[in-house]
CSV table of N, CA and C in Angstrom, one decimal:
chain,number,residue,atom,x,y,z
A,1058,MET,N,100.7,117.7,76.5
A,1058,MET,CA,99.6,116.8,76.4
A,1058,MET,C,98.4,117.6,76.0
A,1059,THR,N,97.7,117.0,75.1
A,1059,THR,CA,96.5,117.7,74.6
A,1059,THR,C,95.3,117.5,75.5
A,1060,GLN,N,94.3,118.2,75.3
A,1060,GLN,CA,93.1,118.1,76.2
A,1060,GLN,C,92.5,116.7,76.0
A,1061,PRO,N,91.9,116.2,77.0
A,1061,PRO,CA,91.2,114.9,76.9
A,1061,PRO,C,90.0,115.0,76.0
A,1062,ALA,N,89.6,113.9,75.4
A,1062,ALA,CA,88.4,113.9,74.6
A,1062,ALA,C,87.2,113.9,75.6
A,1063,MET,N,86.2,114.7,75.3
A,1063,MET,CA,84.9,114.7,76.1
A,1063,MET,C,83.9,113.9,75.3
A,1064,VAL,N,83.4,112.8,75.9
A,1064,VAL,CA,82.5,111.9,75.2
A,1064,VAL,C,81.2,111.8,76.0
A,1065,ASP,N,80.2,111.5,75.3
A,1065,ASP,CA,78.9,111.1,75.9
A,1065,ASP,C,79.0,109.7,76.4
A,1066,ALA,N,78.8,109.5,77.7
A,1066,ALA,CA,78.9,108.2,78.3
A,1066,ALA,C,77.6,107.3,78.0
A,1067,ASP,N,77.8,106.0,77.8
A,1067,ASP,CA,76.6,105.2,77.7
A,1067,ASP,C,75.7,105.4,78.9
A,1068,GLY,N,74.4,105.5,78.6
A,1068,GLY,CA,73.5,105.7,79.7
A,1068,GLY,C,73.3,107.1,80.2
A,1069,GLY,N,74.0,108.1,79.5
A,1069,GLY,CA,73.9,109.5,79.9
A,1069,GLY,C,75.1,110.0,80.6
A,1070,GLY,N,75.2,111.3,80.7
A,1070,GLY,CA,76.4,111.9,81.3
A,1070,GLY,C,77.5,112.0,80.3
A,1071,ARG,N,78.6,112.6,80.9
A,1071,ARG,CA,79.8,112.9,80.1
A,1071,ARG,C,81.0,112.3,80.8
A,1072,GLU,N,82.1,112.0,80.0
A,1072,GLU,CA,83.3,111.6,80.5
A,1072,GLU,C,84.5,112.2,79.8
A,1073,GLN,N,85.5,112.5,80.5
A,1073,GLN,CA,86.8,112.9,79.8
A,1073,GLN,C,87.6,111.6,79.7
A,1074,VAL,N,88.3,111.4,78.6
A,1074,VAL,CA,89.0,110.2,78.3
A,1074,VAL,C,90.4,110.5,77.8
A,1075,TRP,N,91.4,109.9,78.3
A,1075,TRP,CA,92.8,110.0,77.9
A,1075,TRP,C,93.2,108.6,77.4
A,1076,PRO,N,93.8,108.5,76.2
A,1076,PRO,CA,94.3,107.2,75.8
A,1076,PRO,C,95.6,106.8,76.6
A,1077,LEU,N,95.7,105.5,76.8
A,1077,LEU,CA,96.9,105.0,77.5
A,1077,LEU,C,97.7,104.1,76.5
A,1078,PRO,N,98.9,103.9,76.8
A,1078,PRO,CA,99.7,102.9,75.9
A,1078,PRO,C,99.2,101.5,76.1
A,1079,THR,N,99.2,100.7,75.0
A,1079,THR,CA,98.7,99.3,75.1
A,1079,THR,C,99.8,98.3,74.9
A,1080,ASP,N,101.1,98.7,75.0
A,1080,ASP,CA,102.1,97.7,74.9
A,1080,ASP,C,102.1,96.8,76.2
A,1081,GLU,N,102.6,95.6,76.0
A,1081,GLU,CA,102.5,94.6,77.1
A,1081,GLU,C,103.1,95.2,78.4
A,1082,GLN,N,104.3,95.8,78.4
A,1082,GLN,CA,105.0,96.2,79.6
A,1082,GLN,C,104.2,97.3,80.3
A,1083,SER,N,103.7,98.3,79.5
A,1083,SER,CA,102.9,99.4,80.1
A,1083,SER,C,101.6,98.8,80.8
A,1084,LEU,N,100.9,97.9,80.2
A,1084,LEU,CA,99.7,97.4,80.8
A,1084,LEU,C,100.0,96.5,82.0
A,1085,LEU,N,101.1,95.7,81.9
A,1085,LEU,CA,101.5,94.9,83.0
A,1085,LEU,C,101.9,95.8,84.2
A,1086,ASP,N,102.6,96.9,84.0
A,1086,ASP,CA,103.0,97.8,85.0
A,1086,ASP,C,101.7,98.4,85.7
A,1087,LEU,N,100.7,98.7,84.8
A,1087,LEU,CA,99.5,99.3,85.3
A,1087,LEU,C,98.7,98.3,86.2
A,1088,ILE,N,98.7,97.0,85.8
A,1088,ILE,CA,98.0,96.0,86.5
A,1088,ILE,C,98.7,95.8,87.8
A,1089,ARG,N,100.1,95.7,87.8
A,1089,ARG,CA,100.8,95.5,89.0
A,1089,ARG,C,100.6,96.6,90.0
A,1090,LEU,N,100.7,97.9,89.6
A,1090,LEU,CA,100.5,99.0,90.4
A,1090,LEU,C,99.1,99.0,91.1
A,1091,CYS,N,98.1,98.8,90.3
A,1091,CYS,CA,96.7,98.8,90.8
A,1091,CYS,C,96.4,97.7,91.8
A,1092,PHE,N,96.8,96.5,91.4
A,1092,PHE,CA,96.5,95.3,92.1
A,1092,PHE,C,97.4,94.9,93.3
A,1093,GLU,N,98.7,95.3,93.1
A,1093,GLU,CA,99.6,95.0,94.2
A,1093,GLU,C,99.6,96.1,95.3
A,1094,GLU,N,99.5,97.3,94.9
A,1094,GLU,CA,99.6,98.4,95.9
A,1094,GLU,C,98.2,98.9,96.3
A,1095,TYR,N,97.2,98.8,95.5
A,1095,TYR,CA,95.9,99.4,95.8
A,1095,TYR,C,94.7,98.4,95.8
A,1096,TRP,N,95.1,97.1,96.0
A,1096,TRP,CA,94.1,96.1,95.9
A,1096,TRP,C,92.9,96.3,96.8
A,1097,ASN,N,93.1,96.9,98.0
A,1097,ASN,CA,92.0,97.1,98.9
A,1097,ASN,C,91.2,98.3,98.7
A,1098,ASP,N,91.6,99.1,97.7
A,1098,ASP,CA,90.9,100.4,97.5
A,1098,ASP,C,90.2,100.5,96.1
A,1099,ILE,N,90.4,99.5,95.3
A,1099,ILE,CA,89.8,99.5,93.9
A,1099,ILE,C,88.7,98.5,93.8
A,1100,TRP,N,87.9,98.7,92.8
A,1100,TRP,CA,86.8,97.8,92.4
A,1100,TRP,C,87.0,97.6,90.9
A,1101,PHE,N,86.7,96.4,90.5
A,1101,PHE,CA,86.9,96.1,89.1
A,1101,PHE,C,85.9,95.1,88.5
A,1102,GLY,N,85.8,95.1,87.2
A,1102,GLY,CA,84.9,94.1,86.6
A,1102,GLY,C,84.6,94.6,85.2
A,1103,VAL,N,83.4,94.2,84.7
A,1103,VAL,CA,83.0,94.6,83.4
A,1103,VAL,C,81.7,95.4,83.6
A,1104,MET,N,81.7,96.5,82.9
A,1104,MET,CA,80.5,97.4,83.0
A,1104,MET,C,80.0,97.6,81.6
A,1105,VAL,N,78.8,97.0,81.3
A,1105,VAL,CA,78.2,97.1,80.0
A,1105,VAL,C,76.7,97.4,80.3
A,1106,GLN,N,76.0,97.8,79.2
A,1106,GLN,CA,74.6,98.1,79.4
A,1106,GLN,C,73.9,96.8,79.9
A,1107,GLY,N,73.3,96.9,81.0
A,1107,GLY,CA,72.6,95.7,81.6
A,1107,GLY,C,73.3,94.9,82.6
A,1108,ALA,N,74.6,95.2,82.8
A,1108,ALA,CA,75.4,94.5,83.8
A,1108,ALA,C,76.6,95.4,84.3
A,1109,ALA,N,76.8,95.3,85.6
A,1109,ALA,CA,77.9,96.0,86.2
A,1109,ALA,C,78.5,95.1,87.3
A,1110,TRP,N,79.6,94.5,87.0
A,1110,TRP,CA,80.3,93.6,88.0
A,1110,TRP,C,81.3,94.5,88.7
A,1111,GLU,N,81.1,94.8,89.9
A,1111,GLU,CA,81.9,95.6,90.8
A,1111,GLU,C,82.5,94.7,91.8
A,1112,VAL,N,83.7,94.2,91.5
A,1112,VAL,CA,84.3,93.2,92.4
A,1112,VAL,C,85.4,93.8,93.2
A,1113,ALA,N,85.5,93.4,94.5
A,1113,ALA,CA,86.6,93.8,95.3
A,1113,ALA,C,87.5,92.6,95.6
A,1114,ALA,N,88.8,92.9,95.5
A,1114,ALA,CA,89.8,91.8,95.7
A,1114,ALA,C,89.7,91.3,97.2
A,1115,PRO,N,89.8,90.0,97.4
A,1115,PRO,CA,89.7,89.5,98.8
A,1115,PRO,C,91.0,89.7,99.6
A,1116,ASN,N,92.1,89.9,98.9
A,1116,ASN,CA,93.4,90.0,99.5
A,1116,ASN,C,94.4,90.5,98.4
A,1117,PRO,N,95.6,90.8,98.7
A,1117,PRO,CA,96.5,91.2,97.7
A,1117,PRO,C,96.7,89.9,96.8
A,1118,PRO,N,97.1,90.1,95.5
A,1118,PRO,CA,97.3,88.9,94.7
A,1118,PRO,C,98.5,88.1,95.2
A,1119,LYS,N,98.3,86.8,95.1
A,1119,LYS,CA,99.3,85.8,95.5
A,1119,LYS,C,100.5,86.0,94.5
A,1120,ARG,N,100.1,86.2,93.2
A,1120,ARG,CA,101.1,86.5,92.2
A,1120,ARG,C,100.4,87.0,91.0
A,1121,ILE,N,101.2,87.7,90.2
A,1121,ILE,CA,100.8,88.2,88.9
A,1121,ILE,C,101.8,87.7,87.9
A,1122,ARG,N,101.4,87.0,86.9
A,1122,ARG,CA,102.4,86.4,85.9
A,1122,ARG,C,101.9,86.5,84.5
A,1123,MET,N,102.8,86.4,83.6
A,1123,MET,CA,102.5,86.4,82.2
A,1123,MET,C,102.7,85.1,81.6
A,1124,SER,N,101.8,84.7,80.6
A,1124,SER,CA,102.0,83.4,79.9
A,1124,SER,C,101.3,83.6,78.5
A,1125,ASP,N,101.9,83.4,77.4
A,1125,ASP,CA,101.4,83.5,76.1
A,1125,ASP,C,100.5,84.7,75.9
A,1126,GLY,N,101.0,85.9,76.4
A,1126,GLY,CA,100.3,87.1,76.2
A,1126,GLY,C,99.3,87.5,77.2
A,1127,TYR,N,99.0,86.5,78.1
A,1127,TYR,CA,98.0,86.8,79.2
A,1127,TYR,C,98.6,87.1,80.5
A,1128,ALA,N,98.1,88.2,81.1
A,1128,ALA,CA,98.5,88.5,82.5
A,1128,ALA,C,97.4,87.7,83.4
A,1129,THR,N,97.9,87.0,84.3
A,1129,THR,CA,97.0,86.3,85.3
A,1129,THR,C,97.2,87.0,86.6
A,1130,VAL,N,96.1,87.5,87.2
A,1130,VAL,CA,96.1,88.0,88.5
A,1130,VAL,C,95.5,87.0,89.4
A,1131,ASP,N,96.2,86.4,90.3
A,1131,ASP,CA,95.8,85.2,91.1
A,1131,ASP,C,95.7,85.6,92.6
A,1132,PHE,N,94.4,85.5,93.1
A,1132,PHE,CA,94.2,85.9,94.5
A,1132,PHE,C,94.1,84.6,95.4
A,1133,GLY,N,94.5,83.5,94.8
A,1133,GLY,CA,94.4,82.2,95.6
A,1133,GLY,C,93.2,81.4,95.2
A,1134,ARG,N,92.1,81.7,95.8
A,1134,ARG,CA,90.9,80.9,95.5
A,1134,ARG,C,90.3,81.2,94.1
A,1135,TRP,N,90.6,82.4,93.6
A,1135,TRP,CA,90.1,82.7,92.3
A,1135,TRP,C,91.1,83.6,91.6
A,1136,HIS,N,91.0,83.7,90.3
A,1136,HIS,CA,91.9,84.6,89.5
A,1136,HIS,C,91.2,85.0,88.2
A,1137,PHE,N,91.9,85.9,87.5
A,1137,PHE,CA,91.4,86.4,86.2
A,1137,PHE,C,92.6,86.5,85.3
A,1138,HIS,N,92.2,86.5,83.9
A,1138,HIS,CA,93.2,86.6,82.9
A,1138,HIS,C,92.9,87.8,82.0
A,1139,LEU,N,93.9,88.5,81.6
A,1139,LEU,CA,93.7,89.6,80.6
A,1139,LEU,C,94.8,89.4,79.5
A,1140,CYS,N,94.4,89.4,78.3
A,1140,CYS,CA,95.3,89.3,77.2
A,1140,CYS,C,95.9,90.7,76.9
A,1141,ILE,N,97.1,90.9,77.3
A,1141,ILE,CA,97.8,92.2,77.1
A,1141,ILE,C,99.0,92.2,76.2
A,1142,GLY,N,99.4,91.0,75.8
A,1142,GLY,CA,100.6,90.8,75.0
A,1142,GLY,C,100.3,89.9,73.8
A,1143,GLU,N,101.3,89.6,73.1
A,1143,GLU,CA,101.1,88.7,71.9
A,1143,GLU,C,100.7,87.3,72.3
A,1144,HIS,N,99.5,86.9,71.8
A,1144,HIS,CA,99.0,85.6,72.1
A,1144,HIS,C,99.1,84.7,70.9
A,1145,ARG,N,99.8,83.6,70.9
A,1145,ARG,CA,100.1,82.8,69.7
A,1145,ARG,C,99.3,81.5,69.7
A,1146,ALA,N,98.9,81.0,70.8
A,1146,ALA,CA,98.4,79.6,70.8
A,1146,ALA,C,97.1,79.5,70.0
A,1147,SER,N,96.3,80.5,69.9
A,1147,SER,CA,95.0,80.5,69.2
A,1147,SER,C,95.1,81.0,67.7
A,1148,GLY,N,96.3,81.3,67.3
A,1148,GLY,CA,96.5,81.8,65.9
A,1148,GLY,C,96.4,83.3,65.8
A,1149,PRO,N,96.9,83.8,64.7
A,1149,PRO,CA,97.0,85.3,64.6
A,1149,PRO,C,95.7,86.1,64.7
A,1150,GLU,N,94.6,85.5,64.1
A,1150,GLU,CA,93.4,86.3,64.1
A,1150,GLU,C,92.8,86.4,65.5
A,1151,LEU,N,92.7,85.2,66.2
A,1151,LEU,CA,92.1,85.3,67.6
A,1151,LEU,C,93.1,86.0,68.5
A,1152,GLY,N,94.4,85.9,68.2
A,1152,GLY,CA,95.4,86.6,69.0
A,1152,GLY,C,95.1,88.1,68.9
A,1153,ARG,N,94.9,88.6,67.7
A,1153,ARG,CA,94.6,90.0,67.5
A,1153,ARG,C,93.3,90.5,68.2
A,1154,ILE,N,92.3,89.6,68.1
A,1154,ILE,CA,91.0,90.0,68.7
A,1154,ILE,C,91.1,90.0,70.3
A,1155,ARG,N,91.8,89.0,70.8
A,1155,ARG,CA,91.9,88.9,72.3
A,1155,ARG,C,92.7,89.9,73.0
A,1156,ARG,N,93.7,90.4,72.3
A,1156,ARG,CA,94.7,91.4,72.9
A,1156,ARG,C,94.1,92.7,73.1
A,1157,CYS,N,94.5,93.3,74.2
A,1157,CYS,CA,94.0,94.7,74.5
A,1157,CYS,C,94.6,95.6,73.4
A,1158,SER,N,93.6,96.3,72.7
A,1158,SER,CA,94.0,97.2,71.7
A,1158,SER,C,93.7,98.7,72.0
A,1159,ARG,N,93.0,98.9,73.1
A,1159,ARG,CA,92.7,100.3,73.5
A,1159,ARG,C,92.6,100.3,75.1
A,1160,ALA,N,93.3,101.2,75.6
A,1160,ALA,CA,93.2,101.4,77.1
A,1160,ALA,C,93.0,102.9,77.3
A,1161,GLU,N,92.3,103.2,78.4
A,1161,GLU,CA,92.0,104.6,78.6
A,1161,GLU,C,91.8,104.9,80.1
A,1162,LEU,N,92.3,106.1,80.5
A,1162,LEU,CA,91.9,106.7,81.8
A,1162,LEU,C,90.6,107.5,81.6
A,1163,TYR,N,89.7,107.5,82.5
A,1163,TYR,CA,88.5,108.3,82.3
A,1163,TYR,C,88.1,108.9,83.7
A,1164,ARG,N,87.5,110.1,83.6
A,1164,ARG,CA,86.8,110.6,84.7
A,1164,ARG,C,85.4,111.0,84.3
A,1165,ARG,N,84.4,110.6,85.1
A,1165,ARG,CA,83.0,111.0,84.8
A,1165,ARG,C,82.8,112.4,85.3
A,1166,ILE,N,82.0,113.2,84.5
A,1166,ILE,CA,81.8,114.5,84.9
A,1166,ILE,C,80.3,114.7,85.2
A,1167,GLY,N,80.0,115.3,86.3
A,1167,GLY,CA,78.6,115.5,86.8
A,1167,GLY,C,78.0,116.7,86.0
A,1168,SER,N,76.7,116.9,86.2
A,1168,SER,CA,76.0,118.0,85.6
A,1168,SER,C,76.5,119.3,86.0
A,1169,ASP,N,77.2,119.4,87.1
A,1169,ASP,CA,77.8,120.7,87.6
A,1169,ASP,C,79.2,120.9,87.0
A,1170,GLY,N,79.7,120.0,86.1
A,1170,GLY,CA,81.0,120.1,85.5
A,1170,GLY,C,82.1,119.6,86.3
A,1171,CYS,N,81.9,119.0,87.4
A,1171,CYS,CA,82.9,118.5,88.3
A,1171,CYS,C,83.0,117.0,88.2
A,1172,PRO,N,84.2,116.4,88.4
A,1172,PRO,CA,84.3,114.9,88.4
A,1172,PRO,C,83.6,114.3,89.5
A,1173,THR,N,83.0,113.1,89.2
A,1173,THR,CA,82.3,112.3,90.2
A,1173,THR,C,82.9,110.9,90.4
A,1174,SER,N,83.6,110.4,89.4
A,1174,SER,CA,84.3,109.1,89.5
A,1174,SER,C,85.4,109.0,88.5
A,1175,TRP,N,86.4,108.1,88.8
A,1175,TRP,CA,87.6,108.0,88.0
A,1175,TRP,C,87.9,106.5,87.8
A,1176,GLY,N,88.5,106.2,86.6
A,1176,GLY,CA,88.8,104.8,86.3
A,1176,GLY,C,89.7,104.6,85.1
A,1177,VAL,N,89.9,103.3,84.9
A,1177,VAL,CA,90.6,102.8,83.7
A,1177,VAL,C,89.8,101.8,83.0
A,1178,ARG,N,89.8,101.8,81.7
A,1178,ARG,CA,89.1,100.7,80.9
A,1178,ARG,C,90.1,100.1,79.9
A,1179,LEU,N,89.9,98.8,79.7
A,1179,LEU,CA,90.6,98.1,78.7
A,1179,LEU,C,89.7,97.5,77.7
A,1180,PHE,N,90.0,97.5,76.4
A,1180,PHE,CA,89.2,97.0,75.3
A,1180,PHE,C,90.0,96.0,74.4
A,1181,ASN,N,89.4,95.0,73.9
A,1181,ASN,CA,90.0,94.0,73.1
A,1181,ASN,C,90.1,94.5,71.6
A,1182,GLY,N,90.5,93.7,70.7
A,1182,GLY,CA,90.7,94.0,69.3
A,1182,GLY,C,89.3,94.2,68.6
A,1183,ARG,N,88.2,93.8,69.2
A,1183,ARG,CA,86.9,94.0,68.6
A,1183,ARG,C,86.3,95.3,69.2
A,1184,GLY,N,86.9,95.9,70.1
A,1184,GLY,CA,86.4,97.1,70.8
A,1184,GLY,C,85.5,96.7,72.0
A,1185,GLU,N,85.5,95.4,72.4
A,1185,GLU,CA,84.7,94.9,73.5
A,1185,GLU,C,85.4,95.2,74.8
A,1186,GLN,N,84.7,95.6,75.8
A,1186,GLN,CA,85.3,95.9,77.1
A,1186,GLN,C,85.8,94.6,77.7
A,1187,MET,N,87.1,94.7,78.2
A,1187,MET,CA,87.8,93.6,78.9
A,1187,MET,C,87.7,93.8,80.4
A,1188,MET,N,87.8,95.0,80.8
A,1188,MET,CA,87.8,95.3,82.2
A,1188,MET,C,87.6,96.8,82.5
A,1189,THR,N,86.8,97.2,83.5
A,1189,THR,CA,86.8,98.5,84.0
A,1189,THR,C,87.4,98.4,85.4
A,1190,LEU,N,88.3,99.3,85.7
A,1190,LEU,CA,88.9,99.4,87.0
A,1190,LEU,C,88.5,100.7,87.6
A,1191,MET,N,87.6,100.6,88.7
A,1191,MET,CA,87.1,101.8,89.3
A,1191,MET,C,88.1,102.2,90.4
A,1192,LEU,N,88.7,103.4,90.2
A,1192,LEU,CA,89.7,103.8,91.1
A,1192,LEU,C,89.1,104.4,92.4
A,1193,PRO,N,90.0,104.5,93.5
A,1193,PRO,CA,89.5,105.0,94.7
A,1193,PRO,C,88.8,106.3,94.5
A,1194,ASN,N,87.6,106.5,95.1
A,1194,ASN,CA,86.8,107.7,94.9
A,1194,ASN,C,86.7,108.5,96.2
A,1195,PRO,N,87.0,109.7,96.2
A,1195,PRO,CA,87.0,110.5,97.4
A,1195,PRO,C,85.6,110.7,98.0
A,1196,PHE,N,84.5,110.3,97.3
A,1196,PHE,CA,83.2,110.5,97.8
A,1196,PHE,C,82.6,109.2,98.3
A,1197,LEU,N,83.4,108.1,98.2
A,1197,LEU,CA,82.9,106.8,98.6
A,1197,LEU,C,83.9,106.1,99.5
A,1198,THR,N,83.4,105.4,100.5
A,1198,THR,CA,84.2,104.6,101.4
A,1198,THR,C,84.7,103.3,100.7
A,1199,ASN,N,85.5,102.5,101.3
A,1199,ASN,CA,86.0,101.3,100.6
A,1199,ASN,C,84.9,100.2,100.5
A,1200,ASP,N,83.8,100.4,101.2
A,1200,ASP,CA,82.6,99.5,101.0
A,1200,ASP,C,81.5,100.2,100.3
A,1201,GLN,N,81.9,101.3,99.5
A,1201,GLN,CA,81.1,102.0,98.6
A,1201,GLN,C,79.9,102.7,99.2
A,1202,GLN,N,80.1,103.2,100.4
A,1202,GLN,CA,79.1,104.0,101.1
A,1202,GLN,C,79.5,105.5,100.8
A,1203,ILE,N,78.4,106.4,100.7
A,1203,ILE,CA,78.7,107.8,100.5
A,1203,ILE,C,79.3,108.4,101.7
A,1204,ARG,N,80.4,109.2,101.5
A,1204,ARG,CA,81.1,109.9,102.6
A,1204,ARG,C,80.4,111.2,102.9
A,1205,ASP,N,80.4,111.6,104.1
A,1205,ASP,CA,79.9,112.9,104.5
A,1205,ASP,C,80.7,114.0,103.9
A,1206,LYS,N,82.1,113.8,103.9
A,1206,LYS,CA,83.0,114.8,103.4
A,1206,LYS,C,84.0,114.1,102.4
A,1207,PRO,N,84.4,114.7,101.3
A,1207,PRO,CA,85.3,114.1,100.4
A,1207,PRO,C,86.6,113.8,101.1
A,1208,ALA,N,87.2,112.6,100.8
A,1208,ALA,CA,88.6,112.3,101.3
A,1208,ALA,C,89.5,112.4,100.0
A,1209,TRP,N,90.1,113.6,99.8
A,1209,TRP,CA,90.8,113.8,98.6
A,1209,TRP,C,92.0,113.0,98.5
A,1210,GLY,N,92.6,112.4,99.6
A,1210,GLY,CA,93.7,111.5,99.5
A,1210,GLY,C,93.4,110.2,98.7
A,1211,GLN,N,92.1,110.0,98.5
A,1211,GLN,CA,91.7,108.8,97.7
A,1211,GLN,C,92.1,109.0,96.2
A,1212,LEU,N,92.5,110.2,95.8
A,1212,LEU,CA,92.9,110.4,94.4
A,1212,LEU,C,94.3,110.1,94.1
A,1213,GLU,N,95.0,109.5,95.1
A,1213,GLU,CA,96.5,109.3,95.0
A,1213,GLU,C,96.8,108.4,93.8
A,1214,LEU,N,96.0,107.3,93.6
A,1214,LEU,CA,96.3,106.4,92.5
A,1214,LEU,C,96.0,107.1,91.2
A,1215,TRP,N,94.9,107.8,91.1
A,1215,TRP,CA,94.6,108.6,89.9
A,1215,TRP,C,95.7,109.5,89.5
A,1216,ASP,N,96.2,110.2,90.5
A,1216,ASP,CA,97.3,111.2,90.3
A,1216,ASP,C,98.6,110.5,89.8
A,1217,ARG,N,98.8,109.3,90.4
A,1217,ARG,CA,100.0,108.5,90.0
A,1217,ARG,C,99.9,108.0,88.6
A,1218,LEU,N,98.7,107.5,88.2
A,1218,LEU,CA,98.5,107.1,86.8
A,1218,LEU,C,98.6,108.2,85.8
A,1219,ARG,N,98.1,109.4,86.1
A,1219,ARG,CA,98.2,110.6,85.3
A,1219,ARG,C,99.7,111.0,85.1
A,1220,ALA,N,100.4,111.0,86.2
A,1220,ALA,CA,101.8,111.3,86.1
A,1220,ALA,C,102.6,110.3,85.3
A,1221,LYS,N,102.4,109.0,85.6
A,1221,LYS,CA,103.2,108.0,84.9
A,1221,LYS,C,102.9,107.9,83.5
A,1222,TYR,N,101.6,107.8,83.1
A,1222,TYR,CA,101.3,107.5,81.7
A,1222,TYR,C,101.0,108.7,80.8
A,1223,LEU,N,100.7,109.9,81.5
A,1223,LEU,CA,100.3,111.0,80.7
A,1223,LEU,C,101.3,112.2,80.9
A,1224,GLY,N,102.2,112.1,81.9
A,1224,GLY,CA,103.1,113.2,82.2
A,1224,GLY,C,102.4,114.4,82.8
A,1225,LEU,N,101.2,114.2,83.5
A,1225,LEU,CA,100.4,115.3,84.0
A,1225,LEU,C,100.5,115.4,85.5
A,1226,ASP,N,100.5,116.6,86.0
A,1226,ASP,CA,100.5,116.8,87.5
A,1226,ASP,C,99.0,116.7,87.9
A,1227,PRO,N,98.8,116.6,89.3
A,1227,PRO,CA,97.4,116.6,89.8
A,1227,PRO,C,96.6,117.8,89.2
A,1228,ASP,N,95.4,117.5,89.0
A,1228,ASP,CA,94.5,118.6,88.4
A,1228,ASP,C,93.5,119.1,89.5
A,1229,PRO,N,93.6,120.4,89.8
A,1229,PRO,CA,92.7,120.9,90.8
A,1229,PRO,C,91.2,120.6,90.5
A,1230,ILE,N,90.8,120.4,89.2
A,1230,ILE,CA,89.4,120.1,88.9
A,1230,ILE,C,89.0,118.8,89.6
A,1231,ASP,N,89.9,117.9,89.8
A,1231,ASP,CA,89.6,116.6,90.4
A,1231,ASP,C,89.1,116.8,91.9
A,1232,ARG,N,89.5,117.9,92.5
A,1232,ARG,CA,89.2,118.2,93.9
A,1232,ARG,C,88.1,119.3,94.0
A,1233,SER,N,87.3,119.4,92.9
A,1233,SER,CA,86.3,120.5,92.9
A,1233,SER,C,84.9,119.9,93.1
A,1234,GLY,N,84.7,118.6,93.0
A,1234,GLY,CA,83.4,118.0,93.1
A,1234,GLY,C,82.8,118.1,94.5
A,1235,LYS,N,81.5,117.9,94.5
A,1235,LYS,CA,80.7,117.9,95.7
A,1235,LYS,C,80.2,116.6,96.2
A,1236,GLY,N,80.2,115.6,95.3
A,1236,GLY,CA,79.8,114.3,95.7
A,1236,GLY,C,79.6,113.3,94.5
A,1237,PHE,N,79.3,112.1,94.8
A,1237,PHE,CA,79.1,111.0,93.8
A,1237,PHE,C,77.7,110.9,93.3
A,1238,HIS,N,77.6,110.8,92.0
A,1238,HIS,CA,76.2,110.6,91.4
A,1238,HIS,C,76.3,109.5,90.4
A,1239,HIS,N,75.3,108.6,90.4
A,1239,HIS,CA,75.1,107.6,89.4
A,1239,HIS,C,74.6,108.2,88.1
A,1240,GLY,N,75.1,107.7,87.0
A,1240,GLY,CA,74.7,108.3,85.7
A,1240,GLY,C,73.8,107.4,84.9
């Protein structure tokens, strides 16, 4: 595995980014793992300049299903859709635009060179963000309060995703940080 790309993050700071596969099965497996097993530990939404939707699931999904290229994650009272496969109903051009064409794992790097947050992002065929999935953070509690001491066990999902999609073992750098910082 090659070194991750180091990119300047929107709004300042740096991130390391690893590309993920974007085939339907890989993305559906990622969605199932994150939402079925870690629903109570993750935050998700869209993060763009001027808006950050950091949503917590109210409960485990009642179901996750596929229809015409769309994965639907249904929590009962509300749900969301992500186009991760071939979408035919709207024609080939809209199908290409709507489908996830880029997926990535990322970790935000603080000014001290240590990671401060970890996540997954999905982008459509226009390069627009479809979703950011904020993974459990050792520096934050489940209600996003700063911890007095890091809880390194919170990196379990990050380590699982790195192993499954990148073939990488846990990285000691992930456990070197001192705390969470907004960028």
